[in-house]
mmCIF file of C-alpha atoms in Angstrom:
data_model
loop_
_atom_site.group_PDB
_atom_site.id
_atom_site.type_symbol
_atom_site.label_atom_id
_atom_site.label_comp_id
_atom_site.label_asym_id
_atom_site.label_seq_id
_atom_site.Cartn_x
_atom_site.Cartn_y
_atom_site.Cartn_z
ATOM 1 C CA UNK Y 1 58.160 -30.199 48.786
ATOM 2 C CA UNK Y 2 61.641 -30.294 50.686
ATOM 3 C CA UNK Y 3 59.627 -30.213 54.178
ATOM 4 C CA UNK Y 4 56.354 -30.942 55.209
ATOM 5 C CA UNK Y 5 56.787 -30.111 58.377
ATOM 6 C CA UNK Y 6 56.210 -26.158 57.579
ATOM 7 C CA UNK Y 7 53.248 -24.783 56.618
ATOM 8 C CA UNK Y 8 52.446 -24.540 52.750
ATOM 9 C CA UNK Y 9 52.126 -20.895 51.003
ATOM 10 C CA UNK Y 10 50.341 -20.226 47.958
ATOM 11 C CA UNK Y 11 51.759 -17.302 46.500
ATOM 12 C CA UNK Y 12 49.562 -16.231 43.582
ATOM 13 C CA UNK Y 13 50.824 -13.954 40.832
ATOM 14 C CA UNK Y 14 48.614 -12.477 37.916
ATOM 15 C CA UNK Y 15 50.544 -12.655 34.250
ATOM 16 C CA UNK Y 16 49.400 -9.883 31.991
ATOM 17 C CA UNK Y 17 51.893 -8.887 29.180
ATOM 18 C CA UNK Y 18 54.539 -9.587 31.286
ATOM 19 C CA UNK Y 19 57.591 -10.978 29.421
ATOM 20 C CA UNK Y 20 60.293 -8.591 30.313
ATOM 21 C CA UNK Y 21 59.562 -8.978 33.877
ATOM 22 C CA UNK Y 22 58.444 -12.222 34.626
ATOM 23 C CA UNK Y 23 61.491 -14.371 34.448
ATOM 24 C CA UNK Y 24 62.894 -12.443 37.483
ATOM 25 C CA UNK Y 25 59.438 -12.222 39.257
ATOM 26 C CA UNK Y 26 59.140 -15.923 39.493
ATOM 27 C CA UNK Y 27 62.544 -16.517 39.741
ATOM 28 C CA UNK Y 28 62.791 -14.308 42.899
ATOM 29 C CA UNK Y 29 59.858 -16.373 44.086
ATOM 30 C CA UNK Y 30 61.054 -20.073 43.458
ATOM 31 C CA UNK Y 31 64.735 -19.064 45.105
ATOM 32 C CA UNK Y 32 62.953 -18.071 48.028
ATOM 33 C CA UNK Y 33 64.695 -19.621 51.657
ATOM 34 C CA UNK Y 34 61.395 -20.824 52.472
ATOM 35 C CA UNK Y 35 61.279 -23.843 50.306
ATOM 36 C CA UNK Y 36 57.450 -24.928 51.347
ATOM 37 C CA UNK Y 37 55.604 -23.052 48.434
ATOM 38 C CA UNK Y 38 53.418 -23.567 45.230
ATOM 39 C CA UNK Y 39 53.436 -20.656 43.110
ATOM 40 C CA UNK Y 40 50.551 -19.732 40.985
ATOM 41 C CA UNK Y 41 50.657 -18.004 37.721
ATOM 42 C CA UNK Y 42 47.174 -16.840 36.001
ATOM 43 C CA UNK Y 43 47.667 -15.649 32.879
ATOM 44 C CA UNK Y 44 45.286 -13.648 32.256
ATOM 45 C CA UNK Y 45 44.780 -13.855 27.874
ATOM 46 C CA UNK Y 46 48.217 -12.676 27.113
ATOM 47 C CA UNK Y 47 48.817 -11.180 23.725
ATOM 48 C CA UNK Y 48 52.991 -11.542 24.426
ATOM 49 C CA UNK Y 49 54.319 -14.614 25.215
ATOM 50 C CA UNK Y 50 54.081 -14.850 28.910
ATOM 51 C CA UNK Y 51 52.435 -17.617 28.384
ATOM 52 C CA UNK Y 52 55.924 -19.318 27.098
ATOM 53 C CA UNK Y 53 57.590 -17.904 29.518
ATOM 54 C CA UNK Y 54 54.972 -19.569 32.122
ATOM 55 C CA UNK Y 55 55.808 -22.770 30.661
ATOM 56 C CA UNK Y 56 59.387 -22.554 30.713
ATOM 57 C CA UNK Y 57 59.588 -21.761 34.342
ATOM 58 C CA UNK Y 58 57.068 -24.902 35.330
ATOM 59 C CA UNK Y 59 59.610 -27.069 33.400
ATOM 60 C CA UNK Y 60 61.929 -26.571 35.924
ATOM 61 C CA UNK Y 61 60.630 -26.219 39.182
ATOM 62 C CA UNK Y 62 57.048 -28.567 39.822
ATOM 63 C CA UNK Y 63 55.827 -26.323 42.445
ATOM 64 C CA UNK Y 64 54.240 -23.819 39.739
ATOM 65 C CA UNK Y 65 51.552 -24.454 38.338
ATOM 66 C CA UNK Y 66 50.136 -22.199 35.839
ATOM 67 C CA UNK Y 67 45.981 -20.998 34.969
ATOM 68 C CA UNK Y 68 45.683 -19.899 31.416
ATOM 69 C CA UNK Y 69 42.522 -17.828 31.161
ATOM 70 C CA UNK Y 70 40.753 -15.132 28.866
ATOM 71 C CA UNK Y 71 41.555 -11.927 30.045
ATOM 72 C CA UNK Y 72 39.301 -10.870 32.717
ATOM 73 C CA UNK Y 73 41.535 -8.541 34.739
ATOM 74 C CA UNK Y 74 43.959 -8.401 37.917
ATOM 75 C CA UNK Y 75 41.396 -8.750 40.214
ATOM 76 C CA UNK Y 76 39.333 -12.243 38.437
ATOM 77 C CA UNK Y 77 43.046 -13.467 37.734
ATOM 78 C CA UNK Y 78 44.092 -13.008 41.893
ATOM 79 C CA UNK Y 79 40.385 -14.718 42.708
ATOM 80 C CA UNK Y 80 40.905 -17.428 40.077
ATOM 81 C CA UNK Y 81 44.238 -18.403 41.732
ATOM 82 C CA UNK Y 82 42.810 -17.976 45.044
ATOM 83 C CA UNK Y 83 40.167 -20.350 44.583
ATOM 84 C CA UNK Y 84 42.815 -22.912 43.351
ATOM 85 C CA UNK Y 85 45.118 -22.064 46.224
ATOM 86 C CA UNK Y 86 46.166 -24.803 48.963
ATOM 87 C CA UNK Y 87 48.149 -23.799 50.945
ATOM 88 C CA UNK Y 88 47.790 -22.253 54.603
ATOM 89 C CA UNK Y 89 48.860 -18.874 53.726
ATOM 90 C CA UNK Y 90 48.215 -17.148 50.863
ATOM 91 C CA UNK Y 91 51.244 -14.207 49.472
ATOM 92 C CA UNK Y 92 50.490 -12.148 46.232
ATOM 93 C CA UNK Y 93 52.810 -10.595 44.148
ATOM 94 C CA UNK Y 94 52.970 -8.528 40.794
ATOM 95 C CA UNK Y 95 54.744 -9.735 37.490
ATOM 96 C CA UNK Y 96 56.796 -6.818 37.106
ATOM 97 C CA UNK Y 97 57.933 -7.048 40.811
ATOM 98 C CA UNK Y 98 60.208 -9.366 43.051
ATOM 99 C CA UNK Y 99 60.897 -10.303 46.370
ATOM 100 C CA UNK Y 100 63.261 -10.326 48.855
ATOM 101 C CA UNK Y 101 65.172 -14.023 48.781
ATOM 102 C CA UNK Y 102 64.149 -14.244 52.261
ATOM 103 C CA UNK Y 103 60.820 -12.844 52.901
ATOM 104 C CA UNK Y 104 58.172 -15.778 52.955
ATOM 105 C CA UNK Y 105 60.079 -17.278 55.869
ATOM 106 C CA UNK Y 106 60.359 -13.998 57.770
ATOM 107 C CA UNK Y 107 56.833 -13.604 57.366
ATOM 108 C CA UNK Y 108 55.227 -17.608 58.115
ATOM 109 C CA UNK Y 109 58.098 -17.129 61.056
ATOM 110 C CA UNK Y 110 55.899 -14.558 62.366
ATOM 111 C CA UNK Y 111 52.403 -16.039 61.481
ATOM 112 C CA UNK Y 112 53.225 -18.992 63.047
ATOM 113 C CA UNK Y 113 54.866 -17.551 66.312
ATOM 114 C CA UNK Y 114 52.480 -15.260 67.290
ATOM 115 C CA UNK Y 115 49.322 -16.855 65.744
ATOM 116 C CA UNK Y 116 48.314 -13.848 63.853
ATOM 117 C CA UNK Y 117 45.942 -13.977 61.052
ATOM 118 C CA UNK Y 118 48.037 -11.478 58.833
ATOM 119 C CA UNK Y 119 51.683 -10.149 58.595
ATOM 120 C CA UNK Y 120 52.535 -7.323 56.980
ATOM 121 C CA UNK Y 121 55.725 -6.107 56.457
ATOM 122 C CA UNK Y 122 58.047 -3.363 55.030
ATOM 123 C CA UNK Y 123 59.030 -3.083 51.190
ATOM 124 C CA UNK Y 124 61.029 -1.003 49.116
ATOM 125 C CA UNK Y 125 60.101 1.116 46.061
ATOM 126 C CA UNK Y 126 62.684 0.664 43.303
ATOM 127 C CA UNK Y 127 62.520 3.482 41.156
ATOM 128 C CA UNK Y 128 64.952 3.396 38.518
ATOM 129 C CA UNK Y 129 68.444 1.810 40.145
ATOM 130 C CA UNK Y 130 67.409 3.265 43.716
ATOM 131 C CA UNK Y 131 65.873 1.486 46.571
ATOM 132 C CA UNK Y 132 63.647 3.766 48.616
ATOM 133 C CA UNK Y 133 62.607 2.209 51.936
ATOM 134 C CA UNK Y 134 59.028 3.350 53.230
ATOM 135 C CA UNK Y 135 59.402 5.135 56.782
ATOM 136 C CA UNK Y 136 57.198 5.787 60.178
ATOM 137 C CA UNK Y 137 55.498 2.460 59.756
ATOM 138 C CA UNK Y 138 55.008 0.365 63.127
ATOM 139 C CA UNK Y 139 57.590 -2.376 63.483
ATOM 140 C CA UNK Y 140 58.152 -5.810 64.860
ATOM 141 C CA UNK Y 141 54.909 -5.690 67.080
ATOM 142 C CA UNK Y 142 51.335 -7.243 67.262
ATOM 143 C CA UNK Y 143 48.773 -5.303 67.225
ATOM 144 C CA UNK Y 144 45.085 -6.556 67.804
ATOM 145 C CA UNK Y 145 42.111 -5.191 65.189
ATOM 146 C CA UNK Y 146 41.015 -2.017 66.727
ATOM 147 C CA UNK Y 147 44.932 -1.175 66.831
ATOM 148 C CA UNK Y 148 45.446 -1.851 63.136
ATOM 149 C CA UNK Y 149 42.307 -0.331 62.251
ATOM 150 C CA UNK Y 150 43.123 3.219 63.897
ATOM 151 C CA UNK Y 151 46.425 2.743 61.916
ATOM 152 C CA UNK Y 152 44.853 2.473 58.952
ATOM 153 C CA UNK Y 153 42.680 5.489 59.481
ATOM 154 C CA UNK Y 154 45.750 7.393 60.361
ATOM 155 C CA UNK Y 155 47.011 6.760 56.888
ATOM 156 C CA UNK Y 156 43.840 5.220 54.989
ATOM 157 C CA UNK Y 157 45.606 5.824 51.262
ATOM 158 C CA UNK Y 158 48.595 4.428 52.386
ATOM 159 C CA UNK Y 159 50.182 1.894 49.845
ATOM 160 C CA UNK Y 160 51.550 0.287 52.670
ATOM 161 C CA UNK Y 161 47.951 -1.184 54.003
ATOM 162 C CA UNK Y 162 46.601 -0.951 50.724
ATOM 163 C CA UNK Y 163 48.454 -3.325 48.457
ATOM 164 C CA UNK Y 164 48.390 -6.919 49.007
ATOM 165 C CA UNK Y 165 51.945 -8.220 48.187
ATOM 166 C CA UNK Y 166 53.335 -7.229 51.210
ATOM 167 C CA UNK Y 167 51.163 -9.033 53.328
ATOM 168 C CA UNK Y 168 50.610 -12.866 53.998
ATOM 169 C CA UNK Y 169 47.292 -13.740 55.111
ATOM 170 C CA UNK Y 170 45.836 -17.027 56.712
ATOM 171 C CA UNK Y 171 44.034 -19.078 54.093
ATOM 172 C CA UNK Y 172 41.315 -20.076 55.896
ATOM 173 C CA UNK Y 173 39.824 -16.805 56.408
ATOM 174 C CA UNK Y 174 39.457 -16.475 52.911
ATOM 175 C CA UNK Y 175 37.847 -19.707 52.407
ATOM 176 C CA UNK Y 176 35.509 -19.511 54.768
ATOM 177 C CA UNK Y 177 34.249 -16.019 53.808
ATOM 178 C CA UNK Y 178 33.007 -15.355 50.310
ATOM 179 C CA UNK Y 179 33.101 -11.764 50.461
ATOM 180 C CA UNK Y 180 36.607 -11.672 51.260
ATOM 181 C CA UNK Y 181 37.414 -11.303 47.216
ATOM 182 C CA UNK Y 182 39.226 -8.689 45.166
ATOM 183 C CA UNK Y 183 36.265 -6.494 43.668
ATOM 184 C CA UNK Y 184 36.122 -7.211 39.863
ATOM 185 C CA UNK Y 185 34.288 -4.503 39.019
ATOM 186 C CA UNK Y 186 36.856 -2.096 39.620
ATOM 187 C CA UNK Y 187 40.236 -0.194 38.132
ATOM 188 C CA UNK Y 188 41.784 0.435 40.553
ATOM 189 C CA UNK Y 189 41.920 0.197 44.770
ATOM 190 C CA UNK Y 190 40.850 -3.622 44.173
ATOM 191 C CA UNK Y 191 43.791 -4.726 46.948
ATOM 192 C CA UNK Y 192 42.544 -2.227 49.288
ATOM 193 C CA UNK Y 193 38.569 -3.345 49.062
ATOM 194 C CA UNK Y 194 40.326 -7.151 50.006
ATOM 195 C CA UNK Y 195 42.245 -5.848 53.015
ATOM 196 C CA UNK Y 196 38.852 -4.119 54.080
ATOM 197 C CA UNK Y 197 37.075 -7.319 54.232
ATOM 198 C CA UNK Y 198 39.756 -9.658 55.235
ATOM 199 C CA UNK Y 199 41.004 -7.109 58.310
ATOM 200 C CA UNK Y 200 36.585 -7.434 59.415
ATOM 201 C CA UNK Y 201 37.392 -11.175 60.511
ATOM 202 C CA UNK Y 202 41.250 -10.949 61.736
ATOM 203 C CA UNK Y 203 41.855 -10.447 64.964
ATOM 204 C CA UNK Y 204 45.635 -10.257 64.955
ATOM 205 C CA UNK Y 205 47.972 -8.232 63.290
ATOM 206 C CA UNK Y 206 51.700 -8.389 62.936
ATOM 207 C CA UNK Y 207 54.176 -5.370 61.757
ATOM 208 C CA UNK Y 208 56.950 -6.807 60.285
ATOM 209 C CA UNK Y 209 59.683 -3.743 60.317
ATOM 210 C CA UNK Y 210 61.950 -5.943 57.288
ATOM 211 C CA UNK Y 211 61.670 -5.544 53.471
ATOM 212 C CA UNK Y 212 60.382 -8.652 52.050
ATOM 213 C CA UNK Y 213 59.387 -6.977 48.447
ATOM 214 C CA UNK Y 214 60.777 -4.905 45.918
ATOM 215 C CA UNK Y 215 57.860 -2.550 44.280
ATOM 216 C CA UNK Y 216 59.068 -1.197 40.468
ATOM 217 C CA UNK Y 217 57.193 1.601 40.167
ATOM 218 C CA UNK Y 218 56.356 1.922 36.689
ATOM 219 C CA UNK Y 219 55.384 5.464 35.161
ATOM 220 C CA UNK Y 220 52.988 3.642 32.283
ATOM 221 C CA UNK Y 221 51.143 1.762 34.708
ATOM 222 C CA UNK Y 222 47.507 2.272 34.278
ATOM 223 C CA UNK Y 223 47.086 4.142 37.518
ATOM 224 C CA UNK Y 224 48.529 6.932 36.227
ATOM 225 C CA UNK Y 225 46.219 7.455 33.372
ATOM 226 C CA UNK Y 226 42.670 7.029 35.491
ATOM 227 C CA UNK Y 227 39.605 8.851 34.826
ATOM 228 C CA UNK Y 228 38.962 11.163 37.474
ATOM 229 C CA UNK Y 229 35.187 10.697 37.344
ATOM 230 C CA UNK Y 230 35.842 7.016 37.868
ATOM 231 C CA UNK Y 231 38.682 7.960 40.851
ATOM 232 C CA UNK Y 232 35.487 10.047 42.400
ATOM 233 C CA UNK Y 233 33.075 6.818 42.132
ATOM 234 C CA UNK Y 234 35.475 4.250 43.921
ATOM 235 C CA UNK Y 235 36.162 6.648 46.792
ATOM 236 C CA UNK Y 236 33.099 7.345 47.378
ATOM 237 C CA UNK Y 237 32.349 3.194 47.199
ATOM 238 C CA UNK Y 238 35.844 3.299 49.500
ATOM 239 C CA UNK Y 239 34.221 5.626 51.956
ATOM 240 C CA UNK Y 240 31.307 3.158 52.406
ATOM 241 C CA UNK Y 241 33.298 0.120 52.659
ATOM 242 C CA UNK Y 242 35.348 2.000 55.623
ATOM 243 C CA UNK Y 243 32.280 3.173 57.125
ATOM 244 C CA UNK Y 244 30.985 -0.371 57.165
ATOM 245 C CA UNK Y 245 34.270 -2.043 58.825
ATOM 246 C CA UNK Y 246 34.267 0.700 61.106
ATOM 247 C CA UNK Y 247 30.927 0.558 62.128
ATOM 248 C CA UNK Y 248 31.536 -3.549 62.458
ATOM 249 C CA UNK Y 249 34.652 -2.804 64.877
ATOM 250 C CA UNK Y 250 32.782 -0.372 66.895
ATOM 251 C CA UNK Y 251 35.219 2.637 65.832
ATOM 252 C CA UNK Y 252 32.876 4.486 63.377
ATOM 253 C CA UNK Y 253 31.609 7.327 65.964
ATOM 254 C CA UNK Y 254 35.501 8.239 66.965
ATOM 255 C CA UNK Y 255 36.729 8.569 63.015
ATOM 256 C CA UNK Y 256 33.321 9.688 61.303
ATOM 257 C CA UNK Y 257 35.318 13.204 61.170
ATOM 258 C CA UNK Y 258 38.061 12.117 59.750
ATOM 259 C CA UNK Y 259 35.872 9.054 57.359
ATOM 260 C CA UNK Y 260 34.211 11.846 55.663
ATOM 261 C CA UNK Y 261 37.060 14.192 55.495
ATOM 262 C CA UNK Y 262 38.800 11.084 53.239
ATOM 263 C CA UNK Y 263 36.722 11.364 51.286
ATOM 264 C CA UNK Y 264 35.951 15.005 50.433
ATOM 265 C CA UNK Y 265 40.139 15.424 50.639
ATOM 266 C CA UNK Y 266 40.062 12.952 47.638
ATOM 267 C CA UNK Y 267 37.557 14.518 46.284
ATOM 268 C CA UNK Y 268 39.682 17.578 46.288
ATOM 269 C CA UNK Y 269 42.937 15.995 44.469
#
């Protein structure tokens, strides 16, 4: 690593039939500014050959290193690489996906100025050749865990709070709590049960008003084609894991209104 002076961050990025995409994923990842990084790659049981392309990337740069595995899913492949993970922050991002060139720095800048536990930041959604940025998001401030928490009710389905690669989170909260893990037993909403449990032992936030990640959105994905008895069953598990932060924080009484009316306004749609 160029300096060991900086903090190291693990950024950890499941491979599933990713060929097409991944070359400028990691690419986008090992060019970062921020030089002090190992990069992760779990491929999760490939039938392309990502696995190739895995190889051919690790030949050239000897900060990734690369977890072949059956497939098990996103959310086993994110808690595979998080358990191999070393560094002091970990960043996540998704194969088809890439990042700003100067986005891990803006965000360990933060971290490490302001001591927060998590930054998250702005991104844009590329659909197509445009770049849509998101908008009326909080900006450039700290906020402390009640503060983020209301924000999060305000907008509980936002992508914004729900995702994980646009967020870098202190390692050591991870580590020392086992239940802060991406739930394997579900299809979708696995980021958001993570940010529920990592946000019940933060106790700083930072808004970070920059892009540092470029979403594709990509009309095949499997969210698109869910079962809608299956949507029904993890909101209703989503209701109960707000319900249980909130109740933890002390804010339950002030949003059980609005908890339940999540849920029955999913319900609904």
């Amino acid at each position: 690593y160029l300096n060991m002076d900086t903090p190291l961050v693990s950024v950890i990025v499941p491979v599933y039939n990713a060929e097409n995409t991944l070359h400028a994923c990691v690419k986008s990842i090992s060019e970062q500014t921020y030089r002090n990084i190992e990069i992760i790659l779990v491929n999760d049981g490939s039938k392309d050959d990502s696995l190739s392309v895995c190889r051919a990337l690790a030949a050239g740069d000897e900060r990734i290193k690369i977890i072949d595995k059956p497939n098990s899913g996103v959310s086993a492949s994110r808690n595979v690489g998080i358990e191999c993970a070393r560094g002091k922050y970990l960043q996540f991002a998704d194969s088809d996906d890439y990042l700003a060139a100067d986005g891990t720095r803006q965000m360990v800048e933060r971290a490490e100025s302001t001591g927060c536990d998590l930054v998250i930041a702005e991104f844009f959604r590329v659909v197509g050749k445009r770049m849509i940025a998101s908008t009326n998001l909080p900006g450039n401030e700290v906020l402390t865990q009640k503060e983020f928490a209301r924000r999060l009710m305000d907008s509980p389905l936002n992508f914004y709070y729900g995702v994980m690669w646009n967020k870098l989170y202190r390692a050591d909260i991870v580590r020392e709590h086992p239940d802060v893990r991406c739930n394997e037993e579900l299809d979708y909403s696995e980021d958001l049960y993570f940010n529920l449990s990592f946000i019940r032992y933060a106790q700083q936030f930072y808004a970070l008003s920059t892009p540092i990640y470029n979403y594709v959105q990509n009309p095949d994905s499997a969210v698109h084609h869910l079962n809608p008895f299956d949507v029904l069953t993890t909101r209703f598990e989503l209701t109960t894991y707000y319900k249980d932060l909130f109740k933890h924080i002390g804010l339950y009484e002030e949003n059980k209104y609005r908890l339940n009316k999540f849920f029955f306004g999913v319900a609904e749609s």
